[in-house]
PDB file of C-alpha atoms in Angstrom:
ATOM      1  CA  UNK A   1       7.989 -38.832 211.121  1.00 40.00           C
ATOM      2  CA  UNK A   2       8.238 -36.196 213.770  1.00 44.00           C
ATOM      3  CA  UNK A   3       5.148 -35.226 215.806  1.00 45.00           C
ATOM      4  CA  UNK A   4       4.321 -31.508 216.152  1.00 45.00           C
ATOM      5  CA  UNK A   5       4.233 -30.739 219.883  1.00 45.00           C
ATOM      6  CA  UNK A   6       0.702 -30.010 220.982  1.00 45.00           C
ATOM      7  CA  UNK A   7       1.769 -28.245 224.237  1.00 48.00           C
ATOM      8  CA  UNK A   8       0.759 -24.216 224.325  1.00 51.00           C
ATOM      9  CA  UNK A   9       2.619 -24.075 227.493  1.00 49.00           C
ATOM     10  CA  UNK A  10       4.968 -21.312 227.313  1.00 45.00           C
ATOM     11  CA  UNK A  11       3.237 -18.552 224.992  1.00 49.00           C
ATOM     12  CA  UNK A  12      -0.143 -18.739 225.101  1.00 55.00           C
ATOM     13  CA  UNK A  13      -0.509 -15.952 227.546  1.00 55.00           C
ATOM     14  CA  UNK A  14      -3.588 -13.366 228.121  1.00 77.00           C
ATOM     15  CA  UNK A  15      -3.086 -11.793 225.092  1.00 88.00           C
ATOM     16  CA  UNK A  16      -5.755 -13.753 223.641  1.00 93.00           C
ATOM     17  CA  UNK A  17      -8.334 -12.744 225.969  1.00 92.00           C
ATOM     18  CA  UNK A  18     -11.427 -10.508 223.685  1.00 93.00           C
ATOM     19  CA  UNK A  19      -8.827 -11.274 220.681  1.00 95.00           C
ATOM     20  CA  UNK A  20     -11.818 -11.799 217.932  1.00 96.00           C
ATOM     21  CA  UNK A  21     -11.304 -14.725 216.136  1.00 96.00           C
ATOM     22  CA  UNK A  22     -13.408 -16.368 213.172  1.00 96.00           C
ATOM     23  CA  UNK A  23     -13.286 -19.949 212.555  1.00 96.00           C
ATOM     24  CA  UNK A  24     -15.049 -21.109 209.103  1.00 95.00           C
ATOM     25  CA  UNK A  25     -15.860 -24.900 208.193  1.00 93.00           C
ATOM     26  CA  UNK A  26     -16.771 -25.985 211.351  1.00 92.00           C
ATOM     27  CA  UNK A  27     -18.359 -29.785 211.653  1.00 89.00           C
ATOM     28  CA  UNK A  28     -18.741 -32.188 213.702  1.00 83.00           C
ATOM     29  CA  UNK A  29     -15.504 -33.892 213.184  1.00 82.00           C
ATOM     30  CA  UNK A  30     -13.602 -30.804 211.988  1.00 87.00           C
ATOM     31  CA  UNK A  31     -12.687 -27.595 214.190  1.00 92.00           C
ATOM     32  CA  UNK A  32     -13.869 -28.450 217.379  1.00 92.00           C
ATOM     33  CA  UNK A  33     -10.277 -28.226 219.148  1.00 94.00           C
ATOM     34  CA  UNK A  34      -9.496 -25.207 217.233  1.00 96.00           C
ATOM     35  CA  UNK A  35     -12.409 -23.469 218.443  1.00 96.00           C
ATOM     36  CA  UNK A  36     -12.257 -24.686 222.288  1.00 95.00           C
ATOM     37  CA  UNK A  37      -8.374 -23.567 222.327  1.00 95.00           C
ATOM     38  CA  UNK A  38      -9.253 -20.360 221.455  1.00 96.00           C
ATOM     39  CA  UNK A  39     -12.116 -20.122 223.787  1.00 96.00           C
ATOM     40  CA  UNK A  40     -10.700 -21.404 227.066  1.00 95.00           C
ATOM     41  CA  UNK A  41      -8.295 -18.551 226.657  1.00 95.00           C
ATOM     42  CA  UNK A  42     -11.732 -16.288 226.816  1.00 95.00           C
ATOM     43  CA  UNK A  43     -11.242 -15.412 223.018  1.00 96.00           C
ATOM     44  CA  UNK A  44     -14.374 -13.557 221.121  1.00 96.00           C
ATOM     45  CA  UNK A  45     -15.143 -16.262 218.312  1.00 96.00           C
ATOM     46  CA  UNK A  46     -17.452 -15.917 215.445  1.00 95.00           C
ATOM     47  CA  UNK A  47     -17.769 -19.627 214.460  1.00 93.00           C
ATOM     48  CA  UNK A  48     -19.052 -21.062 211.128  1.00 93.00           C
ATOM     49  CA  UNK A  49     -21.076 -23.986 210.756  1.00 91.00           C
ATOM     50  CA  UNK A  50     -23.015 -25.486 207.547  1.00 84.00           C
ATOM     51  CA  UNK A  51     -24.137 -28.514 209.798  1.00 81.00           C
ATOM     52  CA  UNK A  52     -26.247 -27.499 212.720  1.00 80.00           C
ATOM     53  CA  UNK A  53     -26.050 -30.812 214.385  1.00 84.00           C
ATOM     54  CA  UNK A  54     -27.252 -31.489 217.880  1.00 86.00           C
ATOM     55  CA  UNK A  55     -23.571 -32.115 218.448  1.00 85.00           C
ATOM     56  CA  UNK A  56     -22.514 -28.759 217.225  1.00 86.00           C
ATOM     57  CA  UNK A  57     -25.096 -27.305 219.379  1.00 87.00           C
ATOM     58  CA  UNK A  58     -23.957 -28.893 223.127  1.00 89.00           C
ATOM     59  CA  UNK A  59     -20.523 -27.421 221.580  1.00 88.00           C
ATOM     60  CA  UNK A  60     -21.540 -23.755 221.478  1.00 88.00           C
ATOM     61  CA  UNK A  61     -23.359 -24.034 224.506  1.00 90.00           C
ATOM     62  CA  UNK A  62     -19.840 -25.322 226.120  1.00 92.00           C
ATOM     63  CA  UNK A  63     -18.310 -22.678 224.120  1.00 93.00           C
ATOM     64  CA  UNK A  64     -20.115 -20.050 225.883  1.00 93.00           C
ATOM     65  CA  UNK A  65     -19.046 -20.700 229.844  1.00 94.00           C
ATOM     66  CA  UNK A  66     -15.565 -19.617 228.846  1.00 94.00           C
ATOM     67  CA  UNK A  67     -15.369 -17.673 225.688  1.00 95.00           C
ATOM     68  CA  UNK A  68     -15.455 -13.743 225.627  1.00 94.00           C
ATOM     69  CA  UNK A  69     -18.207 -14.116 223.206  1.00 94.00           C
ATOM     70  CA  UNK A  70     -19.559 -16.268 220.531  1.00 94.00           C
ATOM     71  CA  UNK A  71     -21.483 -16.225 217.102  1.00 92.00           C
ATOM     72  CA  UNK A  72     -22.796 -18.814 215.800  1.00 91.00           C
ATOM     73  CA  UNK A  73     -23.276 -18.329 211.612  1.00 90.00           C
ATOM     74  CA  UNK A  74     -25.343 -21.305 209.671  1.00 89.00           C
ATOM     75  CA  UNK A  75     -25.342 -19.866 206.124  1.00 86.00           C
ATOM     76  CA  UNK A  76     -23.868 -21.839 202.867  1.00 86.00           C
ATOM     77  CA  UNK A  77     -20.871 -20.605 202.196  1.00 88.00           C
ATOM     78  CA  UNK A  78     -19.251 -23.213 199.691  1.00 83.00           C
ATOM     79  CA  UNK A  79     -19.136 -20.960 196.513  1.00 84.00           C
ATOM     80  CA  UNK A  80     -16.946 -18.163 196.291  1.00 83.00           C
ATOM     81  CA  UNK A  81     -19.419 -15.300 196.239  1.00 87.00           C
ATOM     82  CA  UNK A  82     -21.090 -16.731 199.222  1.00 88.00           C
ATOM     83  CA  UNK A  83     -18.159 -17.005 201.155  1.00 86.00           C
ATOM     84  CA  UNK A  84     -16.862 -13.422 200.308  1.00 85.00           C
ATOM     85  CA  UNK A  85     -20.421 -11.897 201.678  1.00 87.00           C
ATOM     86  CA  UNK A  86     -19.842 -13.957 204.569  1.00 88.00           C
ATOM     87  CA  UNK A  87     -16.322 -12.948 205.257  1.00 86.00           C
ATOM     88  CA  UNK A  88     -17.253  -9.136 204.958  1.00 84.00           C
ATOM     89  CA  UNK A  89     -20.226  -9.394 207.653  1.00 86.00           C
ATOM     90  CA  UNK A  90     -18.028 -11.289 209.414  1.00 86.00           C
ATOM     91  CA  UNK A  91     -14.936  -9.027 209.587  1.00 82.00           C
ATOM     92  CA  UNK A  92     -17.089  -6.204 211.088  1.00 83.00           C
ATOM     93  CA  UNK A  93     -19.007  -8.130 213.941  1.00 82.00           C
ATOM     94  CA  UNK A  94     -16.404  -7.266 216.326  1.00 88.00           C
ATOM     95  CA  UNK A  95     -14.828  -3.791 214.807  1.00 87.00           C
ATOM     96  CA  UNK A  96     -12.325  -6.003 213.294  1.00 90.00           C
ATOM     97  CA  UNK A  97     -10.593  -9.622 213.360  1.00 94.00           C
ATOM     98  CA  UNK A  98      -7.238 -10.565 215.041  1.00 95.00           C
ATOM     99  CA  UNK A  99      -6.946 -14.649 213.568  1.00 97.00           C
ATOM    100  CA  UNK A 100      -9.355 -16.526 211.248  1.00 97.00           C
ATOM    101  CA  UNK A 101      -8.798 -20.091 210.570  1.00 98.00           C
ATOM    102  CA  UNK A 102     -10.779 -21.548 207.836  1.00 96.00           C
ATOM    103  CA  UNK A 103     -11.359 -25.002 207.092  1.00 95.00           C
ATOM    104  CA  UNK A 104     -12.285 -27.292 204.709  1.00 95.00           C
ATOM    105  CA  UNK A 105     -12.151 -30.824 203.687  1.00 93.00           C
ATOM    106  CA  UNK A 106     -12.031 -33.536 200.864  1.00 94.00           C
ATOM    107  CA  UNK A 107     -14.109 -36.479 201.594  1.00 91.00           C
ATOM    108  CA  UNK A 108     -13.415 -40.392 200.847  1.00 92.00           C
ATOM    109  CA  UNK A 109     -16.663 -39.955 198.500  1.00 94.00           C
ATOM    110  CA  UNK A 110     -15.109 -37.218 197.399  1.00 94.00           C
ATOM    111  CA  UNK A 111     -11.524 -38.328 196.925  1.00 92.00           C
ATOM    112  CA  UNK A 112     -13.123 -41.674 195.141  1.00 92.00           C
ATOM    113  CA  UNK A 113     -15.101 -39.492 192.724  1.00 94.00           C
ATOM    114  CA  UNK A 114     -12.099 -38.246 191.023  1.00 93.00           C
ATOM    115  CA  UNK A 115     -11.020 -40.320 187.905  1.00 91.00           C
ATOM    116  CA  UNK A 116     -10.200 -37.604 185.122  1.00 92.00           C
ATOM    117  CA  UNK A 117      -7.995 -34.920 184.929  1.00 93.00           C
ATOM    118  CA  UNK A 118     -10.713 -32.422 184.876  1.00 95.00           C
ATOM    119  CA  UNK A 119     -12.460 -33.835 187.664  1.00 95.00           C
ATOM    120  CA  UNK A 120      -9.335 -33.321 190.182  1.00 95.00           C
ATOM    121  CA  UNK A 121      -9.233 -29.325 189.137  1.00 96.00           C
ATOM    122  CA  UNK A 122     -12.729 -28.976 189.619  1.00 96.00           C
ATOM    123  CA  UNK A 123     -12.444 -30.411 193.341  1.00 96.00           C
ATOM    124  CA  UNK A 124      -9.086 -28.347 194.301  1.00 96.00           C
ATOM    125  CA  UNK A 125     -10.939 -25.289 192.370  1.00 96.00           C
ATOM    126  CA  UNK A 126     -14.042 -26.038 194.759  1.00 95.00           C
ATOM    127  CA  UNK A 127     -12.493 -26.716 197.830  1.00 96.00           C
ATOM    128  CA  UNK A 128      -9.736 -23.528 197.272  1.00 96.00           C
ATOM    129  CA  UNK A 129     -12.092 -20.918 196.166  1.00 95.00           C
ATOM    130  CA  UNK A 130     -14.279 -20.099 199.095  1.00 93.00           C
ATOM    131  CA  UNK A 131     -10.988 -20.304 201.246  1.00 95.00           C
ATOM    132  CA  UNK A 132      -9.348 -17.616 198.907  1.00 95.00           C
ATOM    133  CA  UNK A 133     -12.364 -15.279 198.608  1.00 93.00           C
ATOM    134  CA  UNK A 134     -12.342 -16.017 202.255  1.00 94.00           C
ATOM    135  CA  UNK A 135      -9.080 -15.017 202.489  1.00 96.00           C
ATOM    136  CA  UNK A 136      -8.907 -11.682 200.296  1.00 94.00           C
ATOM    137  CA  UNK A 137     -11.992  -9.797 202.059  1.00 93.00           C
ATOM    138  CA  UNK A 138     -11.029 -10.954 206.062  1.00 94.00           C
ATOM    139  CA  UNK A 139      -7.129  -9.430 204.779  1.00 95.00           C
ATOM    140  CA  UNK A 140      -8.157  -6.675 203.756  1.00 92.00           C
ATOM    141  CA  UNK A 141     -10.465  -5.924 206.799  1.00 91.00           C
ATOM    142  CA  UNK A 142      -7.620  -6.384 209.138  1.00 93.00           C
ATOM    143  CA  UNK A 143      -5.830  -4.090 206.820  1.00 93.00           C
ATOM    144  CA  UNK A 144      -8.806  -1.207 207.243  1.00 91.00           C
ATOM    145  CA  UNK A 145      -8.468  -1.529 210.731  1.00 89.00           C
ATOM    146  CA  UNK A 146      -4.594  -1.847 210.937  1.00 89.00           C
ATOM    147  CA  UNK A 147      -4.426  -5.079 212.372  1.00 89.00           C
ATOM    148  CA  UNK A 148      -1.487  -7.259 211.738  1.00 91.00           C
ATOM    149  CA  UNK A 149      -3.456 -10.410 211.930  1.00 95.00           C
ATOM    150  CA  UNK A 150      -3.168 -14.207 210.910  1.00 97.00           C
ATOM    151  CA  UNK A 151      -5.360 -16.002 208.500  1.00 98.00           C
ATOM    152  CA  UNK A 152      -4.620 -19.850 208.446  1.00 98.00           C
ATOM    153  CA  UNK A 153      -6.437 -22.102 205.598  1.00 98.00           C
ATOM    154  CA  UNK A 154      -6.626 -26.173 206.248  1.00 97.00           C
ATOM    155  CA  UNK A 155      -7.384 -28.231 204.152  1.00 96.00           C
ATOM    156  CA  UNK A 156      -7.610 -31.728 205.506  1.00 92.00           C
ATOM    157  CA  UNK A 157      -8.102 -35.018 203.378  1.00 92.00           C
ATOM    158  CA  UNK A 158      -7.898 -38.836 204.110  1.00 90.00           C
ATOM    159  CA  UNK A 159      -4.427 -40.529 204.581  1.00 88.00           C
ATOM    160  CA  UNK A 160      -3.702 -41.721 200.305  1.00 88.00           C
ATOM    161  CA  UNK A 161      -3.551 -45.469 200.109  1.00 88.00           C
ATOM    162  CA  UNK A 162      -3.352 -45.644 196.022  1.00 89.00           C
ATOM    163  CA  UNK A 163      -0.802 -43.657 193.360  1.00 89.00           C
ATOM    164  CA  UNK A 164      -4.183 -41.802 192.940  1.00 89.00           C
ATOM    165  CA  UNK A 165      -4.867 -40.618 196.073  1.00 91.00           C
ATOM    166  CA  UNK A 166      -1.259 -39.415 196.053  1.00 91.00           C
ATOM    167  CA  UNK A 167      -1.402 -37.183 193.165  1.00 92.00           C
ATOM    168  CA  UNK A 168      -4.948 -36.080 194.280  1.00 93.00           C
ATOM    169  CA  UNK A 169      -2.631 -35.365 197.459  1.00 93.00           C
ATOM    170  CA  UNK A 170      -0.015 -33.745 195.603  1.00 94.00           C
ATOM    171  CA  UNK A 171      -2.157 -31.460 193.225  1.00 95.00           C
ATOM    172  CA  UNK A 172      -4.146 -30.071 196.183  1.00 96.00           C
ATOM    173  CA  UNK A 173      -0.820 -29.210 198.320  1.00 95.00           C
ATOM    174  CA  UNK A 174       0.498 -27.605 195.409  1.00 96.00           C
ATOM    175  CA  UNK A 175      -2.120 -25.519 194.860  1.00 97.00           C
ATOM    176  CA  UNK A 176      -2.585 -24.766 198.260  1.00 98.00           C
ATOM    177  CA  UNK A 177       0.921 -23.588 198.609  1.00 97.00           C
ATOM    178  CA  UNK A 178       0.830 -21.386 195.304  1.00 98.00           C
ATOM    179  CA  UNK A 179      -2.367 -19.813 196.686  1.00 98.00           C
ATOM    180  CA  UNK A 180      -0.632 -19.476 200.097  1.00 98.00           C
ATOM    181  CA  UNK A 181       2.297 -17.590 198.863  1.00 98.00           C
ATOM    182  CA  UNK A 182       0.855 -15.611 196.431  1.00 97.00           C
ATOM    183  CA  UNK A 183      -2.092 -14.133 199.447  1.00 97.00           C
ATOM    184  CA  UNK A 184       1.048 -13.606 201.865  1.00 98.00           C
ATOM    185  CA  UNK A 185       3.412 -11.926 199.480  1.00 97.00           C
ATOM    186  CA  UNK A 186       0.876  -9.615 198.659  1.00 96.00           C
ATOM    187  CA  UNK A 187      -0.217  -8.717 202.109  1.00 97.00           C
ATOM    188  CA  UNK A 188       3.017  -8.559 203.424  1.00 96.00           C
ATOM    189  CA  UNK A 189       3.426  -4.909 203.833  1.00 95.00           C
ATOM    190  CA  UNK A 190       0.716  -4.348 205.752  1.00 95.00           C
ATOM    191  CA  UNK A 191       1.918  -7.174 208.565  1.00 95.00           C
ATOM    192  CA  UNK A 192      -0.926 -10.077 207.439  1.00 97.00           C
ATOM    193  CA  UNK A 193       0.478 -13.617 207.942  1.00 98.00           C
ATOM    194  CA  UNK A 194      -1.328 -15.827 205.633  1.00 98.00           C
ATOM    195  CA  UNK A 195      -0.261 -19.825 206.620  1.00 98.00           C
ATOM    196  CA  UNK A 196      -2.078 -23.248 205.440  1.00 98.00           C
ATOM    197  CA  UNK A 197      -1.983 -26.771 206.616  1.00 97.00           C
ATOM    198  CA  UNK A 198      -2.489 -28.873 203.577  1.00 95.00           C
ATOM    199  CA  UNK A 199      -2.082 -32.623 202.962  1.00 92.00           C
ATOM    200  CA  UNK A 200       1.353 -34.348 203.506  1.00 86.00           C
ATOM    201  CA  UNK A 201       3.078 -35.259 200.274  1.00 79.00           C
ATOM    202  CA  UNK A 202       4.853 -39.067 200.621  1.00 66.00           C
ATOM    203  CA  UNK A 203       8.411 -38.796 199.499  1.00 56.00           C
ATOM    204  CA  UNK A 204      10.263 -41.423 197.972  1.00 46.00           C
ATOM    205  CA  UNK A 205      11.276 -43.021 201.064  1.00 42.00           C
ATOM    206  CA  UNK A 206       7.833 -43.809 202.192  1.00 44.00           C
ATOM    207  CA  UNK A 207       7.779 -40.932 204.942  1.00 44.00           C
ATOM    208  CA  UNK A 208       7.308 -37.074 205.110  1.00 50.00           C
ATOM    209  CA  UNK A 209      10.624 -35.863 206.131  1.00 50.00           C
ATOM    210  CA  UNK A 210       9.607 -32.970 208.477  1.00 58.00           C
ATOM    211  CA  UNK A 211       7.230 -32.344 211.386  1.00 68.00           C
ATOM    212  CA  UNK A 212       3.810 -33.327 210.271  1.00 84.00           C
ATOM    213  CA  UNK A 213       0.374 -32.942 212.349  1.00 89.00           C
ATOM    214  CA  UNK A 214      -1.330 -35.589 212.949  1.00 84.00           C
ATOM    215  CA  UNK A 215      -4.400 -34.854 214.503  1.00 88.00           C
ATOM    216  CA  UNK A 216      -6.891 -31.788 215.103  1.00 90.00           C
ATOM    217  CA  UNK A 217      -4.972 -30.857 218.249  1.00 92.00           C
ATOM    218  CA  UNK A 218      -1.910 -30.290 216.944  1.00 93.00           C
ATOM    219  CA  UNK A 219      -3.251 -27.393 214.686  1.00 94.00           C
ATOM    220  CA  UNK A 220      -5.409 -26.053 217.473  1.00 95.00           C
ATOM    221  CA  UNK A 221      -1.524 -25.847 218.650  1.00 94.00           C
ATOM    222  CA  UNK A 222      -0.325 -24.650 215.484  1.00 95.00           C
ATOM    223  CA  UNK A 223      -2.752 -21.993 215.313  1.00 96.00           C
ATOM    224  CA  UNK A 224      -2.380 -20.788 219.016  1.00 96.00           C
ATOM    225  CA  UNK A 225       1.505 -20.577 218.083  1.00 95.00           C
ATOM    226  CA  UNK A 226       0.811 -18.595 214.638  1.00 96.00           C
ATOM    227  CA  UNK A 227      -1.478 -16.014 216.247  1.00 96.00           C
ATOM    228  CA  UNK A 228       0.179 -15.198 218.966  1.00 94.00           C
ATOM    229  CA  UNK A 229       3.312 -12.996 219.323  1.00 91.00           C
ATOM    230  CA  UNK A 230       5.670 -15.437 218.723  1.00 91.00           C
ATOM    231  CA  UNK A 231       4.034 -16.159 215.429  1.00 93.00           C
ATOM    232  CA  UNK A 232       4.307 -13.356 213.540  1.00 90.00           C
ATOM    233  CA  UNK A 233       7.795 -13.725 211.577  1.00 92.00           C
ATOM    234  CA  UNK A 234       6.275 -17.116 209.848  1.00 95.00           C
ATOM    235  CA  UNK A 235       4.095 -16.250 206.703  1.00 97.00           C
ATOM    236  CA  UNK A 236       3.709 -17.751 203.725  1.00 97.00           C
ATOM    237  CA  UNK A 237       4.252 -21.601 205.206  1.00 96.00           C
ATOM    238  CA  UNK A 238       2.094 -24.608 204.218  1.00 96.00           C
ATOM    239  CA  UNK A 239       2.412 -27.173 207.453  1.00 95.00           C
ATOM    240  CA  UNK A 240       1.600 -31.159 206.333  1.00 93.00           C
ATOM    241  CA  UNK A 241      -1.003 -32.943 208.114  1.00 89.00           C
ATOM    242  CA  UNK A 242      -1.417 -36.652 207.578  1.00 83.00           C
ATOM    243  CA  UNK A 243      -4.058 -38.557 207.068  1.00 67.00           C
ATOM    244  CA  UNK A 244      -6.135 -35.972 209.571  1.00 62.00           C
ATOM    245  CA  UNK A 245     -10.242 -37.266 209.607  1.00 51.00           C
ATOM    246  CA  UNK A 246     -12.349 -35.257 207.515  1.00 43.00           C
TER     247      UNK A 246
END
């Protein structure tokens, strides 16, 4: 499988300096890269975290020697209502929001935990609903303040090693990328890219046939690239990510 490049040489430029950005979902595994990229180019973050580890802590203290500025947020925001409050507060801590990239993940215990039908919606309809609700209110901020912004969803599971896994795999990309289209379609005319990263679906041949990312790195890359000016033509995209640590 190809390797997406995780070089920002060549257009990350200072147009990211005091860009406000909101990252959701971040652990201690999960979103660190994203949120460092985006700092080291002196970015205002509003960062989300449901685990105040001591790890998480040294990170927003490193954060804070090169960022613009930084908020740290500790509240639960795993249901949908939760996460929409969030996302309005959110929206108007800086006037406004220029990228948000929202995480989440599905687990190994998680994954394993699935052996019905009904069980696998309830987990895609748990994991997809605070990123949609997410999704809606930080659009339609950007759209109040006429901001043509980007709002990238990840989802990140473990690498499938069973037919289970793979239609686990399957089932969440596909609703992923119907949720994906649907939010970009519909904010289209008012300039709002709406992109995911979602699992990578094994074809027949045993391999993913097109650039996959394969680590958190790459989609600190990926979501340089989508917010920045040469970014803003691709909406509506779901980019595979293999196997990426949850």
């Amino acid at each position: 499988m190809d390797r997406v490049s995780t070089s920002a040489d060549g257009y990350v430029t200072s147009e990211f300096a005091q860009a406000r950005i909101l990252i959701t979902g971040l652990t201690a595994t999960s979103g660190i890269d994203i949120a460092r990229s985006f700092a080291d180019l002196q970015a205002r973050l509003i960062v989300h975290t449901a685990e105040l580890s001591p790890e998480l802590i040294e990170l927003a203290a490193v954060l804070t020697q090169t960022a613009g500025d930084i908020r740290l947020h500790t509240q639960n925001i795993s249901s949908a209502d939760s996460a929409a409050a969030f996302a309005q507060t959110s929206a108007q801590a800086y006037g406004g929001l220029d990228a948000a990239v929202n995480m989440a993940s599905i687990s190994s215990d998680e994954l394993a935990a699935v052996k019905r039908d009904s069980d696998l919606e309830m987990l895609i309809t748990e994991k997809l609903s605070p990123l949609a609700q997410l999704t809606r209110i930080v659009a339609n901020r950007m759209n109040l303040v006429l901001s043509e912004g980007l709002i990238l969803n990840v989802l990140k599971m473990p690498r499938p090693t069973s037919a289970r896994d793979t239609a686990v795999a399957g089932y969440a990309r596909t609703a992923l990328a119907a949720m994906t289209a649907n939010e970009a379609q519909g904010w289209a005319g008012q300039g709002i890219r709406i992109n995911a990263v979602g699992p990578c679906v094994v074809g027949d041949s045993g391999f993913n046939d097109g650039a996959v990312l394969t680590n958190e790195p790459d989609v600190a890359t990926l979501a340089l690239y989508l917010a920045s000016h040469r970014g803003r033509r691709l909406s509506g995209h779901v980019f595979d990510a293999d196997g990426m640590a949850c």
